[in-house]
XYZ file of C-alpha atoms in Angstrom:
430
model
C 18.319 -14.171 26.557
C 15.366 -11.852 26.095
C 15.220 -8.967 28.519
C 12.040 -8.552 30.592
C 11.422 -5.119 29.096
C 13.009 -1.920 27.912
C 12.990 0.026 31.193
C 16.685 0.942 30.953
C 16.768 1.484 27.203
C 16.687 4.801 25.334
C 16.243 4.454 21.553
C 17.146 7.160 19.055
C 15.484 6.778 15.653
C 17.150 8.299 12.595
C 15.807 8.010 9.036
C 13.468 5.130 8.328
C 11.388 3.673 5.503
C 8.742 6.016 4.123
C 5.523 5.705 6.061
C 4.394 5.028 9.641
C 6.534 1.991 10.502
C 9.072 3.774 12.730
C 6.321 5.457 14.759
C 4.557 2.141 15.272
C 7.828 0.494 16.285
C 8.546 3.262 18.786
C 5.047 2.937 20.255
C 5.602 -0.771 20.876
C 9.039 -0.183 22.397
C 7.553 2.474 24.666
C 5.002 -0.052 25.930
C 7.926 -2.253 26.963
C 9.184 0.595 29.169
C 11.772 2.087 26.804
C 12.143 5.753 25.903
C 12.122 6.675 22.204
C 13.352 9.812 20.433
C 13.384 10.686 16.752
C 15.748 12.961 14.851
C 13.893 14.510 11.924
C 15.700 15.901 8.898
C 12.732 17.176 6.898
C 8.963 17.668 6.887
C 8.413 14.111 5.673
C 10.093 12.748 8.798
C 8.012 15.129 10.929
C 4.709 14.118 9.322
C 5.203 10.416 10.018
C 6.281 10.957 13.656
C 3.125 11.871 15.540
C 4.647 12.322 19.028
C 6.051 15.844 18.638
C 7.308 15.875 22.238
C 9.962 13.309 21.284
C 10.780 14.778 17.866
C 14.216 16.413 17.564
C 14.436 18.507 14.373
C 17.856 18.829 12.764
C 17.752 22.111 10.813
C 21.438 22.922 10.303
C 23.757 22.139 7.418
C 25.046 18.593 7.239
C 28.476 19.724 8.418
C 26.864 20.346 11.832
C 25.399 16.847 12.059
C 28.236 15.148 14.004
C 28.147 17.725 16.824
C 24.334 17.716 16.953
C 24.245 13.915 17.035
C 26.837 13.540 19.776
C 25.050 16.164 21.873
C 21.786 14.185 21.581
C 23.555 10.974 22.572
C 24.893 12.684 25.709
C 21.791 14.647 26.671
C 19.310 11.784 26.225
C 21.626 9.005 27.495
C 20.998 7.023 24.315
C 21.591 3.274 24.579
C 20.393 2.244 21.087
C 20.084 3.822 17.642
C 17.626 2.641 14.991
C 17.986 3.344 11.291
C 17.021 2.164 7.809
C 20.079 1.417 5.693
C 23.605 2.061 6.913
C 25.313 3.639 3.889
C 23.806 7.130 3.544
C 26.163 9.804 4.869
C 24.337 10.709 8.088
C 23.936 7.043 8.989
C 27.548 6.120 8.291
C 28.710 8.736 10.800
C 26.003 7.742 13.291
C 27.011 4.071 13.173
C 30.694 4.896 13.551
C 30.137 7.049 16.631
C 27.651 4.628 18.180
C 30.037 1.694 17.873
C 32.830 3.728 19.459
C 30.535 4.524 22.402
C 29.240 0.973 22.830
C 25.740 1.928 21.702
C 23.711 -0.850 20.062
C 23.014 -0.231 16.363
C 19.722 -1.642 15.019
C 19.541 -1.692 11.231
C 16.451 -2.347 9.130
C 16.557 -3.050 5.413
C 14.357 -4.549 2.730
C 14.409 -8.312 3.098
C 17.308 -10.336 1.747
C 14.556 -12.832 0.889
C 12.059 -10.194 -0.170
C 9.193 -9.872 -0.514
C 7.236 -10.608 2.664
C 10.342 -10.545 4.839
C 12.213 -7.615 6.370
C 15.895 -7.653 7.281
C 16.832 -6.843 10.876
C 20.524 -6.859 11.831
C 22.893 -5.130 14.197
C 25.996 -3.190 13.306
C 25.746 -3.438 9.517
C 23.670 -4.700 6.594
C 24.250 -5.827 3.012
C 27.993 -5.542 2.341
C 28.573 -4.591 5.989
C 26.549 -7.509 7.374
C 27.978 -10.176 9.659
C 26.851 -12.631 7.005
C 29.775 -11.551 4.839
C 32.163 -13.342 7.202
C 30.109 -16.507 7.761
C 30.635 -19.800 5.957
C 28.066 -22.445 5.085
C 29.571 -24.953 7.574
C 29.230 -22.347 10.351
C 25.587 -21.828 9.446
C 24.958 -25.567 9.346
C 26.380 -25.935 12.834
C 24.107 -23.173 14.172
C 21.103 -24.949 12.613
C 21.724 -28.285 14.294
C 18.838 -27.768 16.717
C 16.399 -26.356 14.146
C 13.940 -28.161 11.895
C 12.217 -25.183 10.245
C 10.561 -26.075 6.955
C 11.416 -23.065 4.772
C 8.465 -21.635 2.830
C 8.659 -21.012 -0.897
C 9.631 -17.469 -1.869
C 6.533 -15.497 -2.947
C 6.348 -14.594 -6.608
C 5.389 -10.919 -6.225
C 5.876 -7.886 -4.038
C 3.262 -7.762 -1.313
C 2.939 -4.003 -0.764
C 4.163 -2.281 -3.930
C 1.278 0.177 -4.171
C 1.654 1.205 -0.527
C 5.400 1.555 -1.007
C 4.997 3.928 -3.953
C 2.150 5.837 -2.236
C 4.145 6.521 0.931
C 7.163 7.537 -1.142
C 5.079 10.079 -3.048
C 3.449 11.385 0.140
C 6.802 11.739 1.906
C 8.298 13.721 -0.971
C 5.187 15.914 -1.201
C 5.752 17.073 2.385
C 9.442 17.632 1.742
C 8.650 19.644 -1.362
C 5.779 21.802 -0.056
C 6.117 21.871 3.745
C 9.862 21.982 4.292
C 10.374 25.671 5.126
C 11.804 25.017 8.599
C 14.266 22.481 7.166
C 15.787 24.817 4.584
C 19.215 23.178 4.819
C 17.967 19.656 4.100
C 19.687 17.856 1.238
C 18.539 14.386 0.122
C 21.066 11.556 0.174
C 20.394 10.869 -3.507
C 21.519 12.878 -6.527
C 18.061 14.135 -7.542
C 16.407 17.005 -5.712
C 13.139 16.560 -3.847
C 10.983 18.033 -6.625
C 12.433 15.562 -9.116
C 11.920 12.654 -6.688
C 8.276 13.645 -6.144
C 7.600 13.904 -9.870
C 9.057 10.450 -10.440
C 6.934 8.895 -7.674
C 3.796 10.631 -8.950
C 4.473 9.657 -12.565
C 4.994 6.049 -11.512
C 1.691 6.012 -9.636
C -0.182 7.407 -12.648
C 1.476 5.081 -15.152
C 1.104 1.853 -13.204
C -1.791 0.547 -15.378
C 0.106 1.255 -18.621
C 3.297 -0.298 -17.281
C 1.369 -3.382 -16.179
C 0.063 -3.835 -19.730
C 3.524 -3.402 -21.252
C 4.908 -5.911 -18.764
C 2.293 -8.532 -19.544
C 2.934 -8.244 -23.277
C 6.717 -8.470 -22.894
C 6.496 -11.403 -20.477
C 4.105 -13.253 -22.796
C 6.524 -12.865 -25.713
C 9.358 -14.327 -23.659
C 7.438 -17.190 -22.086
C 5.870 -18.315 -25.360
C 8.777 -17.452 -27.649
C 10.125 -21.002 -27.710
C 13.770 -19.940 -27.293
C 16.273 -20.641 -24.474
C 17.033 -17.478 -22.533
C 19.240 -16.002 -19.819
C 18.102 -13.359 -17.333
C 19.842 -10.133 -16.404
C 18.330 -8.740 -13.188
C 18.695 -4.983 -12.854
C 18.758 -2.886 -9.705
C 18.079 0.751 -8.975
C 21.170 2.714 -9.911
C 20.735 4.944 -6.861
C 20.298 2.017 -4.458
C 22.951 1.792 -1.745
C 23.801 -1.840 -2.537
C 24.634 -0.869 -6.113
C 26.455 2.347 -5.238
C 28.428 1.157 -2.219
C 28.948 -2.568 -2.817
C 29.521 -2.982 -6.560
C 32.344 -2.281 -9.042
C 30.069 -0.198 -11.297
C 29.283 3.512 -11.183
C 26.247 3.292 -13.460
C 23.782 0.672 -14.619
C 24.921 1.365 -18.192
C 28.361 -0.047 -17.310
C 26.799 -3.285 -16.085
C 24.530 -3.533 -19.125
C 27.439 -3.048 -21.508
C 29.396 -5.851 -19.826
C 26.413 -8.221 -19.896
C 25.322 -7.592 -23.478
C 28.886 -7.737 -24.842
C 29.617 -11.069 -23.134
C 26.233 -12.470 -24.107
C 26.892 -11.619 -27.755
C 30.323 -13.274 -27.618
C 29.617 -16.258 -25.356
C 26.023 -17.459 -25.632
C 24.912 -19.905 -28.343
C 23.394 -17.996 -31.234
C 19.913 -19.405 -30.689
C 19.853 -18.193 -27.048
C 18.215 -14.924 -26.006
C 18.838 -12.420 -23.192
C 15.934 -11.110 -21.091
C 16.725 -7.962 -19.119
C 14.318 -7.371 -16.243
C 14.038 -3.955 -14.601
C 13.705 -3.499 -10.855
C 10.049 -3.322 -9.694
C 10.596 0.266 -8.467
C 12.429 1.536 -11.567
C 11.009 5.022 -12.152
C 12.675 6.247 -15.316
C 15.408 8.400 -13.812
C 17.905 6.207 -15.687
C 17.215 5.569 -19.426
C 17.477 1.791 -19.089
C 15.398 0.858 -22.127
C 17.216 3.291 -24.416
C 20.603 2.084 -23.183
C 19.658 -1.552 -23.814
C 18.484 -0.793 -27.358
C 21.704 1.065 -28.126
C 23.995 -1.670 -26.763
C 22.035 -4.489 -28.421
C 22.407 -2.734 -31.781
C 26.151 -2.150 -31.261
C 26.732 -5.848 -30.533
C 24.445 -7.211 -33.241
C 21.887 -8.895 -30.968
C 18.831 -6.655 -31.359
C 16.581 -9.591 -32.231
C 17.827 -11.625 -29.226
C 17.530 -9.080 -26.408
C 14.243 -8.398 -24.595
C 13.331 -5.833 -21.919
C 10.705 -6.511 -19.233
C 9.566 -3.672 -16.998
C 9.503 -5.022 -13.414
C 6.741 -7.427 -12.490
C 6.785 -10.985 -11.168
C 10.195 -12.568 -11.430
C 8.849 -16.090 -10.845
C 7.144 -16.130 -14.254
C 10.459 -15.516 -16.009
C 12.454 -17.879 -13.805
C 10.371 -20.903 -14.800
C 12.297 -21.440 -18.043
C 15.488 -19.401 -17.530
C 18.808 -21.124 -18.256
C 20.843 -18.794 -16.012
C 20.772 -15.359 -14.392
C 23.260 -12.570 -13.843
C 23.061 -9.541 -11.541
C 25.285 -7.137 -9.625
C 24.141 -8.015 -6.098
C 20.344 -7.893 -6.229
C 18.362 -9.704 -3.549
C 16.440 -11.211 -6.469
C 19.422 -13.548 -6.758
C 17.912 -15.453 -3.837
C 14.875 -16.408 -5.948
C 17.206 -17.554 -8.705
C 19.165 -19.798 -6.363
C 16.054 -21.246 -4.726
C 15.062 -22.649 -8.118
C 18.489 -24.178 -8.758
C 19.314 -21.794 -11.604
C 23.004 -20.892 -12.145
C 23.795 -17.365 -10.906
C 26.683 -14.988 -11.628
C 27.152 -11.819 -9.540
C 29.614 -8.904 -9.579
C 29.125 -7.013 -6.300
C 29.299 -7.791 -2.609
C 26.230 -9.773 -1.582
C 25.227 -11.616 1.567
C 24.588 -14.734 -0.536
C 28.040 -14.751 -2.159
C 29.079 -18.257 -1.140
C 31.368 -20.491 -3.237
C 28.968 -23.408 -2.885
C 26.296 -21.778 -5.034
C 27.638 -18.709 -6.869
C 29.310 -19.337 -10.246
C 32.995 -18.378 -10.436
C 33.253 -18.635 -14.234
C 34.030 -15.698 -16.480
C 30.831 -14.132 -17.798
C 31.513 -15.295 -21.346
C 31.961 -18.905 -20.223
C 28.945 -18.551 -17.945
C 26.704 -17.702 -20.905
C 28.216 -20.574 -22.879
C 27.578 -23.174 -20.180
C 26.864 -22.178 -16.581
C 27.626 -24.382 -13.567
C 24.614 -25.202 -11.407
C 24.538 -24.228 -7.699
C 24.852 -26.692 -4.809
C 21.192 -26.767 -3.812
C 21.694 -28.587 -0.521
C 24.072 -25.822 0.589
C 21.701 -23.084 -0.564
C 18.723 -24.563 1.278
C 20.760 -24.606 4.482
C 21.815 -21.008 3.891
C 18.236 -19.889 3.285
C 17.006 -21.732 6.343
C 19.692 -19.941 8.381
C 18.449 -16.535 7.178
C 14.838 -17.380 7.989
C 15.862 -18.365 11.519
C 17.872 -15.184 12.086
C 17.746 -11.858 10.252
C 14.676 -12.361 8.026
C 11.491 -11.395 9.863
C 8.005 -11.985 8.366
C 6.168 -8.765 7.596
C 6.640 -5.512 5.728
C 7.161 -1.775 6.214
C 4.376 -0.381 4.073
C 1.058 -2.235 4.376
C -0.877 -2.163 7.658
C -1.031 -5.946 7.835
C 2.669 -6.267 7.079
C 3.589 -3.838 9.864
C 1.445 -5.700 12.378
C 3.064 -8.986 11.463
C 6.558 -7.504 11.697
C 6.016 -5.845 15.084
C 4.859 -9.103 16.655
C 8.400 -10.411 16.492
C 10.958 -7.696 15.865
C 10.439 -5.733 19.104
C 11.522 -8.705 21.228
C 14.482 -9.192 18.881
C 15.534 -5.587 19.487
C 15.201 -5.909 23.258
C 17.258 -9.097 23.322
C 20.827 -8.923 24.585
C 21.806 -11.092 21.609
C 21.696 -10.233 17.916
C 19.701 -12.567 15.615
C 22.726 -14.707 14.752
C 23.857 -15.096 18.368
C 20.323 -15.969 19.469
C 20.129 -18.894 17.041
C 23.545 -20.218 18.075
C 22.655 -20.044 21.783
C 19.173 -21.508 21.325
C 17.269 -18.446 22.563
C 15.815 -17.337 19.207
C 12.031 -17.075 19.300
C 9.995 -19.497 17.161
C 9.253 -18.033 13.762
C 5.711 -17.232 12.737
C 3.973 -18.980 9.872
C 4.453 -16.774 6.819
C 1.373 -14.889 5.659
C 0.927 -12.621 2.694
C 1.192 -8.953 3.651
C -0.842 -7.286 0.939
């Protein structure tokens, strides 16, 4: 059941999505009667948290984080922690300690059904999600009292420009205003200066990339050949790093191109689509060209830089990915899908279990009735309409997610018990 308010709750925010979402969320929780604190690890965190009286700067080396964190939990009587992604080092330790103390762990992530939805779960997300242990029959049982008509997945990202802008702004503060956080080290391999340059370069090159994308997509759509899709992810993304068998994207590309060359009919082509936020830190295009030449399929392999997946899915014969959330759009259209990592949609009813070579030769179609039930279950539980980066998306998200956080039940329990709030009509969040 939903609690009347947050009078007895004390929330501790750790790292969140770039931009003002966490501050807006804390403001709404405070109106419910809850207390909210924020641990800041750098000047970017500080800039986006306007209430300096509740900002707790962590300035020491990361080895001091466990002691600092436990002291905050004790001193502030923390009942809940809030974070974005559960696999970065500081968050892994925070989740472990919180669970041992009986503290509720609220995890936000990009939507499993992105775009225009955000993921909200407790305890773990992606490969650590409760979804990993649920079966389709269990989901069907929980849906017995629901008649939600699932909306079509949107064909494009709703707040890409805002996402890139806030990323660049965040890294600017970390790069030029971080003197009091001298010990800060990013959770990714690149340093802050390199991250900022990549964000800035992406912003400046967006018009050129859009033109390249349109040309490449046109060649595929009007090429008159059958084709298979390979959906890439960001190599530094936690889902790829923590929940896949590959260390680099080059390893995945080599496997895909080799098996395509050996298994697919010779008149079929392979279209490799980059992630919408690919920023050039990994030489994807160069790697693809090299591997296509080695396996004798240069004239049958195409590269598309990000963009709208729906345009390419219209005529695709199959798709392969590691564990990208884009797999959900593939399945919604009844297209055969092969994956290699841990994914919340890895269900035997609709994920191909063939070898990759046999998959390219003749893929087995997914059970669409099962997938529609699965998708409906997500939309009734962990997928919340809205977004982190655009103003409209944040407003839409806050209308529902605050009550979900104050509930004594997690999203999956609330559906099973019948206390889940009605879902809003989906609106674009651009």
